[in-house]
Amino acid sequence: MTDDGSGRTEGGNGMTSDAGALFRRIPAMDHVLAALDAVAAGRDGADLRDAPRPLLKDLADEFLDLLREEIRTGAVTDPAQLELSALTPRLVAYARRGLRPRFRRVLNATGVVVHTNMGRSLLAPEAVAAVAGAAARYSNLEFDLTTGARGSRYAHVEEPLCRLTGAEAALVVNNNAAAVLIILDTLCKGREVVVSRGQLVEIGGSFRIPEVMAKSGAVLREVGATNRTHLRDYADAIGPETAAIMKVHTSNYRMVGFVKQVPLPELKSLAEENGLPLIEDLGSGSLLRLDGDGLPGEPTVREVVEQGADVVCFSGDKVLGGPQAGIIVGRREIVERIKKNQLNRALRIDKMTLAALEATLRLYQDPELARRRVPTLAMLTRPLVSLRAQAARLAGLLRKNLSGHVEVAVRPGASRVGGGAFPESDLPTALVCLKPLEISVDGLRAALLDTDPPLVGRVEDDELRLDPRTLAADEHPLVLAALRRALGVE
Ligand SMILES: *Cc1c(COP(=O)(O)O)cnc(C)c1O
């Protein structure tokens, strides 16, 4: 900075105001903290009251840096802007934003039930309680209560999984990608696994079947053409190096037209003739038939086991509606080999997952109970009349409280299963469609990301659309609060 003798300073960035004087008006740290303390002492200050002191100090520091920056850029020119009383609302908002958890609740109004970016499945209340119990207390995680000696964590879910799927044995690992990895590593390392070209899928989050196979050390032997694979394609590829035949559920896409995949029973016969294990990566893996609920065509895990797959894997948190997990079921001899694989130690599930999974599986012992209590199933099977009623209720609430700020309409639309499951199936729903009158739809969408909790809907045809399927009825007031905030309605 240069001093021209007039008492004014001029910085290299063209700053010509009395910046020095302004800098001296920036409140002292002590006063800033005192202002935060005063708010914390009030009725609405609980969040600040509980804040770790060092964190609060850092945020106050950052806030003061922000003010300095604003003086430098000329955004602040009037000393009155730097009065503590004028700054306090901004300061408090800044501190609140900095203090809120990074990982937090979101209102999912997208209608995508198994939304991978929003946590996939919500747990049933029974599973939530089991997680809390396992987290807070010691347990028999790996302690055998009949012998008092070391036990196996998998024992807690193996029996229910076998009952529900008809398989001889079961094992659970961290997620389904891990399940594919450990199955191939155990059965096919250094040898070939025969897969149809049409099933070499990318699931999202950069999970690609061919790449996972490569990591396992299995050599991929692709057969058939992209759209059609015949039994003879598999048969021709089988040789001394073949370790297994694998079928992969093309979870997130469907080919239509001139297409052919070989049905599982035919693959089973071929595998048997050649003494090879047949692996199926089912992806979502439903334990119940959902045909009657508008989700046709997906076999249950039990059906796949009955049709002869020797080892089947699927996700715990897709249509099953449990915690993140990769469930492996199949022939005892194979599952036992997988259990002994050293990788298993690295891929194992934790006690909270185990608690949630066992509680979820317990609900499945009565399919009607599962449909009612497992949120993913309940949302997927929600009748259209109920969705229409919820949409009307939400629309009424928003119309009443946001009139003059948004136009509200209810229109028919479609929800999605998500998680790569049932990609063809659109579930009919009723959408609450919002047209903001004072800001753009994109502006509204962005503002809703900064509410607490944030609200995520779908932007289509210049409207923000909210699907009641993935919102709980008790979340409607939060949806209203988020919209109020984003639209600036007091
Ligand atoms: C989703 C999916 C996976 C990956 O499962 P995660 O539980 O997400 O690891 C693997 N294979 C198929 C076919 C899938 O659909």
Coordinates of C-alpha atoms and ligand atoms in Angstrom, one line a residue:
M1 CA 0.0 0.0 0.0
T2 CA 1.1 3.6 -0.6
D3 CA 0.4 6.6 1.5
D4 CA -0.2 9.7 -0.5
G5 CA -0.1 11.9 2.6
S6 CA -3.8 12.7 2.5
G7 CA -4.5 10.0 5.1
R8 CA -6.1 7.9 2.3
T9 CA -4.5 4.7 1.4
E10 CA -4.5 3.1 -2.0
G11 CA -4.0 -0.6 -2.3
G12 CA -2.7 -2.5 -5.3
N13 CA -6.2 -3.6 -6.1
G14 CA -7.5 -0.1 -6.7
M15 CA -8.9 0.3 -3.3
T16 CA -9.3 4.0 -2.6
S17 CA -11.7 4.2 0.4
D18 CA -10.5 4.8 3.9
A19 CA -9.8 1.2 4.2
G20 CA -7.4 1.7 7.1
A21 CA -10.1 3.4 9.1
L22 CA -12.6 0.7 8.2
F23 CA -10.2 -2.1 9.3
R24 CA -9.9 -0.4 12.6
R25 CA -13.7 -0.6 13.0
I26 CA -13.8 -4.3 12.6
P27 CA -15.1 -5.6 16.0
A28 CA -12.6 -7.3 18.3
M29 CA -12.7 -11.1 18.6
D30 CA -13.8 -10.8 22.2
H31 CA -16.8 -8.8 21.2
V32 CA -17.7 -11.1 18.4
L33 CA -17.6 -14.1 20.8
A34 CA -19.6 -12.2 23.4
A35 CA -22.2 -11.5 20.7
L36 CA -22.5 -15.2 19.9
D37 CA -22.7 -16.0 23.6
A38 CA -25.5 -13.5 24.0
V39 CA -27.5 -15.3 21.3
A40 CA -26.6 -18.7 22.8
A41 CA -28.0 -17.6 26.1
G42 CA -31.3 -16.8 24.5
R43 CA -34.3 -19.1 23.7
D44 CA -33.3 -19.9 20.1
G45 CA -29.6 -20.3 20.8
A46 CA -29.4 -23.9 21.9
D47 CA -27.3 -24.9 18.8
L48 CA -24.7 -22.3 19.6
R49 CA -24.7 -23.1 23.3
D50 CA -23.7 -26.7 22.7
A51 CA -21.0 -25.8 20.1
P52 CA -17.4 -26.7 20.9
R53 CA -15.6 -23.5 21.8
P54 CA -12.6 -23.9 19.6
L55 CA -14.9 -24.5 16.6
L56 CA -16.8 -21.3 17.4
K57 CA -13.6 -19.3 17.7
D58 CA -12.4 -20.6 14.3
L59 CA -15.7 -19.6 12.7
A60 CA -15.6 -16.1 14.3
D61 CA -12.1 -15.8 12.9
E62 CA -13.2 -16.8 9.4
F63 CA -16.1 -14.3 9.7
L64 CA -13.7 -11.5 10.5
D65 CA -11.5 -12.5 7.6
L66 CA -14.6 -12.3 5.4
L67 CA -15.2 -8.7 6.6
R68 CA -11.6 -7.8 5.8
E69 CA -12.0 -9.2 2.3
E70 CA -15.2 -7.2 1.9
I71 CA -13.4 -4.0 2.9
R72 CA -10.6 -4.8 0.4
T73 CA -13.0 -5.5 -2.5
G74 CA -15.1 -2.4 -1.6
A75 CA -18.2 -4.3 -0.7
V76 CA -18.0 -2.6 2.7
T77 CA -17.6 1.2 2.6
D78 CA -19.6 2.5 5.5
P79 CA -18.4 2.1 9.1
A80 CA -22.0 1.6 10.1
Q81 CA -21.9 -1.8 8.3
L82 CA -19.3 -2.9 10.8
E83 CA -21.2 -2.1 13.9
L84 CA -21.6 -5.3 15.9
S85 CA -25.3 -4.9 16.2
A86 CA -25.5 -4.7 12.4
L87 CA -23.2 -7.7 11.9
T88 CA -24.8 -10.0 14.5
P89 CA -27.5 -11.6 12.4
R90 CA -25.0 -12.4 9.7
L91 CA -22.5 -13.6 12.2
V92 CA -25.0 -15.9 13.8
A93 CA -26.1 -17.3 10.5
Y94 CA -22.5 -17.9 9.5
A95 CA -21.7 -19.7 12.8
R96 CA -24.9 -21.8 12.5
R97 CA -24.0 -22.8 8.9
G98 CA -20.4 -23.7 10.0
L99 CA -21.6 -25.7 13.0
R100 CA -24.2 -27.9 11.3
P101 CA -23.1 -31.4 10.6
R102 CA -21.7 -32.0 7.1
F103 CA -23.6 -35.3 6.9
R104 CA -27.2 -34.6 7.6
R105 CA -30.8 -35.2 6.9
V106 CA -32.4 -34.4 3.5
L107 CA -36.0 -34.3 2.5
N108 CA -36.2 -36.6 -0.5
A109 CA -39.1 -35.5 -2.7
T110 CA -37.6 -37.1 -5.8
G111 CA -39.8 -40.2 -5.7
V112 CA -36.7 -42.3 -6.2
V113 CA -37.2 -44.8 -3.3
V114 CA -33.7 -46.5 -3.3
H115 CA -31.8 -43.3 -3.9
T116 CA -28.2 -44.2 -3.8
N117 CA -27.1 -40.6 -3.3
M118 CA -29.5 -40.1 -0.4
G119 CA -28.8 -43.2 1.6
R120 CA -30.7 -45.9 -0.3
S121 CA -33.0 -47.6 2.1
L122 CA -34.5 -46.2 5.3
L123 CA -34.4 -48.7 8.1
A124 CA -37.5 -50.1 9.8
P125 CA -38.1 -48.8 13.4
E126 CA -37.2 -52.3 14.6
A127 CA -33.9 -52.1 12.8
V128 CA -33.2 -48.6 14.1
A129 CA -33.8 -49.8 17.7
A130 CA -31.5 -52.8 17.1
V131 CA -28.7 -50.5 15.8
A132 CA -29.0 -48.3 18.8
G133 CA -28.9 -51.2 21.2
A134 CA -25.8 -52.7 19.5
A135 CA -24.1 -49.4 19.4
A136 CA -24.6 -48.5 23.1
R137 CA -24.1 -51.9 24.8
Y138 CA -21.8 -54.9 24.7
S139 CA -23.2 -57.8 22.8
N140 CA -22.5 -61.4 21.8
L141 CA -21.2 -60.2 18.4
E142 CA -18.6 -62.9 18.3
F143 CA -19.3 -64.6 21.5
D144 CA -21.1 -68.0 21.7
L145 CA -23.5 -67.9 24.6
T146 CA -23.8 -71.7 24.6
T147 CA -20.1 -72.4 25.1
G148 CA -18.8 -69.1 26.4
A149 CA -16.1 -69.3 23.7
R150 CA -15.5 -67.3 20.6
G151 CA -18.4 -67.3 18.1
S152 CA -19.0 -66.1 14.6
R153 CA -20.7 -62.8 13.8
Y154 CA -22.3 -64.4 10.7
A155 CA -24.1 -67.0 12.8
H156 CA -26.7 -64.3 13.8
V157 CA -28.0 -63.9 10.2
E158 CA -27.1 -67.2 8.5
E159 CA -30.1 -69.1 9.8
P160 CA -32.7 -66.5 8.9
L161 CA -31.1 -66.0 5.5
C162 CA -31.3 -69.7 4.7
R163 CA -34.9 -69.9 5.9
L164 CA -35.9 -66.9 3.6
T165 CA -34.0 -68.0 0.5
G166 CA -33.9 -71.8 0.8
A167 CA -30.1 -71.8 0.5
E168 CA -27.8 -74.1 2.5
A169 CA -25.5 -71.4 3.8
A170 CA -25.1 -67.7 3.9
L171 CA -22.5 -65.0 4.5
V172 CA -22.7 -61.2 4.7
V173 CA -20.0 -58.7 3.6
N174 CA -19.7 -55.0 3.4
N175 CA -21.7 -54.5 0.2
N176 CA -22.6 -56.3 -3.0
A177 CA -19.5 -55.1 -4.8
A178 CA -17.5 -56.8 -2.1
A179 CA -19.6 -59.9 -2.4
V180 CA -18.8 -60.1 -6.2
L181 CA -15.1 -59.5 -5.4
I182 CA -14.8 -62.2 -2.7
I183 CA -16.9 -64.8 -4.7
L184 CA -14.7 -64.4 -7.8
D185 CA -11.5 -64.2 -5.7
T186 CA -12.4 -67.5 -4.0
L187 CA -13.7 -69.4 -7.0
C188 CA -12.0 -68.0 -10.0
K189 CA -8.6 -66.4 -9.1
G190 CA -6.2 -66.8 -12.0
R191 CA -8.8 -68.7 -14.0
E192 CA -11.6 -67.8 -16.4
V193 CA -15.2 -66.8 -15.6
V194 CA -17.6 -66.9 -18.5
V195 CA -20.0 -64.0 -18.7
S196 CA -22.4 -62.7 -21.4
R197 CA -21.3 -59.5 -23.1
G198 CA -24.7 -58.0 -22.5
Q199 CA -24.3 -58.4 -18.7
L200 CA -21.0 -56.5 -18.3
V201 CA -22.7 -53.6 -16.7
E202 CA -21.6 -50.4 -14.9
I203 CA -23.8 -49.9 -11.9
G204 CA -22.9 -46.3 -11.1
G205 CA -20.4 -44.8 -8.6
S206 CA -18.0 -46.3 -11.1
F207 CA -18.7 -50.0 -10.1
R208 CA -18.1 -51.9 -13.3
I209 CA -18.5 -55.6 -13.3
P210 CA -15.5 -56.2 -15.6
E211 CA -13.2 -54.1 -13.4
V212 CA -14.2 -55.8 -10.2
M213 CA -13.6 -59.1 -11.9
A214 CA -10.1 -57.9 -12.9
K215 CA -9.4 -56.9 -9.3
S216 CA -10.3 -60.4 -8.1
G217 CA -7.7 -61.9 -10.4
A218 CA -10.4 -63.7 -12.4
V219 CA -10.0 -63.6 -16.1
L220 CA -13.1 -62.4 -17.8
R221 CA -14.2 -64.5 -20.8
E222 CA -16.9 -62.5 -22.5
V223 CA -19.3 -64.4 -24.7
G224 CA -22.1 -63.5 -27.2
A225 CA -22.8 -60.2 -28.8
T226 CA -24.0 -57.1 -27.0
N227 CA -27.7 -57.9 -27.6
R228 CA -27.8 -61.7 -27.9
T229 CA -26.1 -64.5 -26.1
H230 CA -26.9 -68.2 -26.8
L231 CA -26.3 -71.3 -24.8
R232 CA -23.8 -72.4 -27.4
D233 CA -21.7 -69.2 -26.9
Y234 CA -21.2 -70.3 -23.3
A235 CA -20.6 -73.9 -24.3
D236 CA -17.9 -72.9 -26.8
A237 CA -16.1 -70.8 -24.3
I238 CA -15.7 -73.5 -21.7
G239 CA -12.3 -75.1 -21.5
P240 CA -9.6 -76.3 -19.1
E241 CA -9.2 -72.7 -17.7
T242 CA -12.8 -72.2 -16.9
A243 CA -13.6 -71.8 -13.2
A244 CA -17.2 -70.7 -13.3
I245 CA -20.2 -69.4 -15.3
M246 CA -21.6 -66.1 -14.1
K247 CA -24.9 -64.3 -14.7
V248 CA -25.1 -60.6 -13.8
H249 CA -28.4 -58.8 -13.3
T250 CA -28.5 -55.9 -15.8
S251 CA -29.9 -53.9 -13.0
N252 CA -30.0 -50.4 -14.3
Y253 CA -30.8 -50.9 -18.0
R254 CA -32.9 -53.0 -20.3
M255 CA -32.2 -53.9 -23.8
V256 CA -35.3 -54.3 -26.0
G257 CA -35.8 -55.5 -29.5
F258 CA -33.7 -58.3 -30.9
V259 CA -32.2 -59.6 -27.6
K260 CA -31.6 -62.9 -26.0
Q261 CA -30.1 -64.0 -22.7
V262 CA -29.9 -67.6 -21.7
P263 CA -32.4 -68.5 -18.9
L264 CA -30.8 -69.7 -15.6
P265 CA -32.0 -73.3 -15.8
E266 CA -30.3 -73.8 -19.1
L267 CA -27.1 -72.3 -17.7
K268 CA -27.4 -74.6 -14.8
S269 CA -27.5 -77.7 -17.0
L270 CA -24.4 -76.5 -18.8
A271 CA -22.6 -75.7 -15.6
E272 CA -23.5 -79.2 -14.2
E273 CA -22.3 -81.0 -17.3
N274 CA -19.0 -79.3 -17.0
G275 CA -18.7 -79.5 -13.2
L276 CA -18.6 -75.7 -12.9
P277 CA -20.2 -73.5 -10.2
L278 CA -22.9 -71.1 -11.4
I279 CA -22.7 -67.6 -9.9
E280 CA -25.5 -65.1 -10.0
D281 CA -25.1 -61.4 -9.1
L282 CA -28.7 -60.4 -8.6
G283 CA -28.0 -56.8 -7.8
S284 CA -31.1 -55.8 -5.9
G285 CA -32.3 -59.2 -4.8
S286 CA -35.9 -59.1 -3.6
L287 CA -37.1 -61.6 -1.0
L288 CA -40.7 -61.0 -2.0
R289 CA -42.6 -61.1 -5.3
L290 CA -43.7 -57.6 -6.1
D291 CA -45.7 -58.4 -9.3
G292 CA -48.9 -57.4 -7.6
D293 CA -47.5 -54.0 -6.8
G294 CA -46.7 -53.0 -10.3
L295 CA -43.1 -54.3 -10.2
P296 CA -43.3 -57.4 -12.4
G297 CA -40.7 -59.7 -13.7
E298 CA -38.1 -59.9 -11.0
P299 CA -37.4 -63.3 -9.6
T300 CA -37.0 -63.6 -5.8
V301 CA -33.7 -64.8 -4.3
R302 CA -35.4 -68.1 -3.4
E303 CA -36.4 -68.7 -7.0
V304 CA -32.9 -68.1 -8.3
V305 CA -31.6 -70.5 -5.6
E306 CA -34.2 -73.1 -6.7
Q307 CA -33.3 -72.7 -10.3
G308 CA -29.9 -73.9 -9.5
A309 CA -27.5 -70.9 -8.9
D310 CA -24.8 -72.3 -6.7
V311 CA -23.9 -68.9 -5.2
V312 CA -26.1 -65.8 -5.4
C313 CA -25.2 -62.3 -4.1
F314 CA -27.3 -59.2 -3.7
S315 CA -27.4 -55.8 -1.8
G316 CA -28.8 -55.4 1.7
D317 CA -29.9 -51.8 1.1
K318 CA -31.7 -52.0 -2.3
V319 CA -35.1 -53.5 -2.6
L320 CA -34.5 -55.6 0.5
G321 CA -34.7 -52.4 2.5
G322 CA -32.0 -53.2 5.1
P323 CA -28.6 -51.8 5.9
Q324 CA -25.7 -51.5 3.4
A325 CA -24.5 -55.1 3.0
G326 CA -23.6 -57.7 0.4
I327 CA -25.5 -60.9 1.1
I328 CA -24.1 -64.2 -0.3
V329 CA -26.2 -67.3 -0.2
G330 CA -25.6 -70.7 -1.8
R331 CA -24.2 -74.2 -1.5
R332 CA -22.6 -74.9 1.8
E333 CA -19.3 -76.1 0.4
I334 CA -18.9 -72.9 -1.6
V335 CA -20.0 -70.5 1.1
E336 CA -17.6 -72.2 3.6
R337 CA -14.7 -71.6 1.2
I338 CA -15.7 -67.9 0.8
K339 CA -15.8 -67.6 4.6
K340 CA -12.3 -68.8 4.9
N341 CA -10.9 -66.4 2.3
Q342 CA -8.6 -63.9 4.0
L343 CA -10.4 -61.1 2.1
N344 CA -13.4 -61.7 4.3
R345 CA -11.6 -60.1 7.2
A346 CA -11.2 -56.9 5.3
L347 CA -14.8 -56.9 3.9
R348 CA -16.6 -57.9 7.1
I349 CA -19.7 -56.1 8.3
D350 CA -19.8 -54.2 11.6
K351 CA -22.1 -54.9 14.6
M352 CA -24.5 -52.1 13.7
T353 CA -25.1 -53.5 10.2
L354 CA -25.5 -56.9 11.7
A355 CA -28.1 -55.7 14.2
A356 CA -30.0 -53.8 11.4
L357 CA -29.9 -56.8 9.1
E358 CA -31.1 -59.3 11.6
A359 CA -34.0 -57.1 12.7
T360 CA -35.0 -56.5 9.0
L361 CA -34.8 -60.2 8.2
R362 CA -37.0 -60.9 11.2
L363 CA -39.8 -58.8 9.7
Y364 CA -39.5 -60.8 6.5
Q365 CA -40.4 -63.9 8.3
D366 CA -44.0 -62.6 7.9
P367 CA -44.2 -61.0 4.4
E368 CA -47.2 -58.9 5.3
L369 CA -45.3 -57.5 8.3
A370 CA -42.3 -56.7 6.0
R371 CA -44.6 -54.9 3.6
R372 CA -45.9 -52.7 6.4
R373 CA -42.8 -52.1 8.4
V374 CA -39.8 -52.1 6.0
P375 CA -39.9 -48.5 4.7
T376 CA -38.5 -49.3 1.2
L377 CA -41.2 -52.0 0.7
A378 CA -43.9 -49.7 2.1
M379 CA -43.0 -46.9 -0.2
L380 CA -42.7 -49.1 -3.2
T381 CA -46.1 -50.7 -2.6
R382 CA -47.9 -47.5 -1.6
P383 CA -51.3 -47.5 -3.3
L384 CA -52.0 -44.6 -5.8
V385 CA -55.1 -43.5 -3.8
S386 CA -52.9 -42.9 -0.8
L387 CA -50.4 -41.0 -2.8
R388 CA -53.1 -38.9 -4.3
A389 CA -54.4 -38.1 -0.9
Q390 CA -50.9 -37.2 0.3
A391 CA -50.4 -35.0 -2.7
A392 CA -53.7 -33.2 -2.2
R393 CA -52.8 -32.6 1.5
L394 CA -49.4 -31.3 0.7
A395 CA -50.7 -29.1 -2.1
G396 CA -53.3 -27.7 0.2
L397 CA -50.8 -26.8 2.9
L398 CA -48.5 -25.1 0.4
R399 CA -51.3 -23.2 -1.4
K400 CA -52.6 -21.9 1.9
N401 CA -49.2 -20.7 3.1
L402 CA -47.3 -19.7 0.0
S403 CA -50.0 -17.9 -2.0
G404 CA -48.7 -15.2 -4.2
H405 CA -45.2 -16.8 -4.2
V406 CA -45.9 -20.1 -6.0
E407 CA -48.5 -21.7 -8.2
V408 CA -49.4 -25.2 -6.9
A409 CA -50.9 -27.9 -9.0
V410 CA -51.2 -31.7 -8.6
R411 CA -50.5 -33.8 -11.7
P412 CA -50.1 -37.5 -12.4
G413 CA -46.5 -38.7 -12.7
A414 CA -44.2 -41.5 -12.0
S415 CA -41.9 -42.6 -9.2
R416 CA -38.8 -44.8 -9.6
V417 CA -37.5 -47.7 -7.6
G418 CA -33.9 -46.6 -7.9
G419 CA -30.8 -48.4 -7.0
G420 CA -30.7 -49.9 -10.4
A421 CA -33.7 -52.1 -9.6
F422 CA -36.7 -52.5 -11.9
P423 CA -35.4 -49.9 -14.4
E424 CA -38.4 -50.4 -16.7
S425 CA -41.0 -49.9 -14.1
D426 CA -42.5 -46.5 -13.5
L427 CA -44.7 -46.5 -10.4
P428 CA -47.7 -44.2 -10.9
T429 CA -47.9 -41.4 -8.4
A430 CA -49.3 -37.9 -7.9
L431 CA -46.9 -35.0 -8.1
V432 CA -47.1 -31.6 -6.4
C433 CA -45.9 -29.2 -9.0
L434 CA -44.6 -25.8 -8.1
K435 CA -44.1 -22.8 -10.3
P436 CA -42.3 -20.0 -8.3
L437 CA -43.7 -16.5 -9.3
E438 CA -40.8 -14.3 -8.1
I439 CA -37.7 -16.4 -8.8
S440 CA -36.7 -18.9 -11.4
V441 CA -37.2 -22.7 -10.9
D442 CA -33.5 -23.2 -10.9
G443 CA -33.1 -20.4 -8.3
L444 CA -35.7 -22.2 -6.1
R445 CA -34.0 -25.5 -6.6
A446 CA -30.6 -24.1 -5.5
A447 CA -32.1 -22.2 -2.5
L448 CA -33.8 -25.4 -1.3
L449 CA -30.4 -27.0 -1.0
D450 CA -29.4 -24.5 1.6
T451 CA -32.5 -25.0 3.9
D452 CA -32.3 -27.1 7.0
P453 CA -33.1 -29.8 6.2
P454 CA -32.6 -29.3 2.5
L455 CA -35.4 -30.3 0.2
V456 CA -34.7 -32.1 -3.1
G457 CA -37.3 -32.5 -5.7
R458 CA -37.3 -32.9 -9.5
V459 CA -37.1 -30.0 -11.9
E460 CA -39.1 -30.9 -15.0
D461 CA -40.9 -28.7 -17.6
D462 CA -39.9 -25.6 -15.7
E463 CA -41.6 -26.8 -12.5
L464 CA -40.3 -28.1 -9.2
R465 CA -42.1 -31.4 -8.6
L466 CA -42.4 -33.1 -5.3
D467 CA -43.3 -36.7 -5.1
P468 CA -45.1 -37.7 -1.9
R469 CA -44.0 -41.3 -2.2
T470 CA -40.7 -40.7 -0.6
L471 CA -41.9 -38.1 1.9
A472 CA -43.3 -39.1 5.3
A473 CA -46.6 -37.3 6.2
D474 CA -44.9 -35.8 9.2
E475 CA -42.3 -34.2 6.8
H476 CA -44.9 -32.0 5.2
P477 CA -44.4 -29.1 7.7
L478 CA -40.7 -29.3 7.0
V479 CA -41.3 -29.1 3.3
L480 CA -43.4 -26.0 3.9
A481 CA -40.6 -24.5 6.1
A482 CA -38.0 -25.2 3.5
L483 CA -40.1 -23.6 0.8
R484 CA -40.9 -20.6 3.0
R485 CA -37.2 -20.0 3.6
A486 CA -36.1 -20.5 0.0
L487 CA -38.9 -18.2 -1.3
G488 CA -38.2 -15.6 1.4
V489 CA -41.8 -15.8 2.8
E490 CA -42.0 -14.8 6.4
Ligands
LIG1 C1 -26.0 -52.5 -7.2 C2 -25.3 -53.6 -7.8 C3 -24.1 -54.0 -7.4 C4 -23.3 -53.2 -6.3 O1 -24.0 -53.4 -5.1 P1 -23.6 -52.5 -3.8 O2 -24.4 -53.0 -2.7 O3 -23.9 -51.1 -4.2 O4 -22.1 -52.6 -3.6 C5 -23.4 -55.0 -8.0 N1 -24.1 -55.7 -9.0 C6 -25.3 -55.4 -9.4 C7 -25.9 -56.2 -10.5 C8 -26.0 -54.3 -8.8 O5 -27.2 -54.0 -9.3

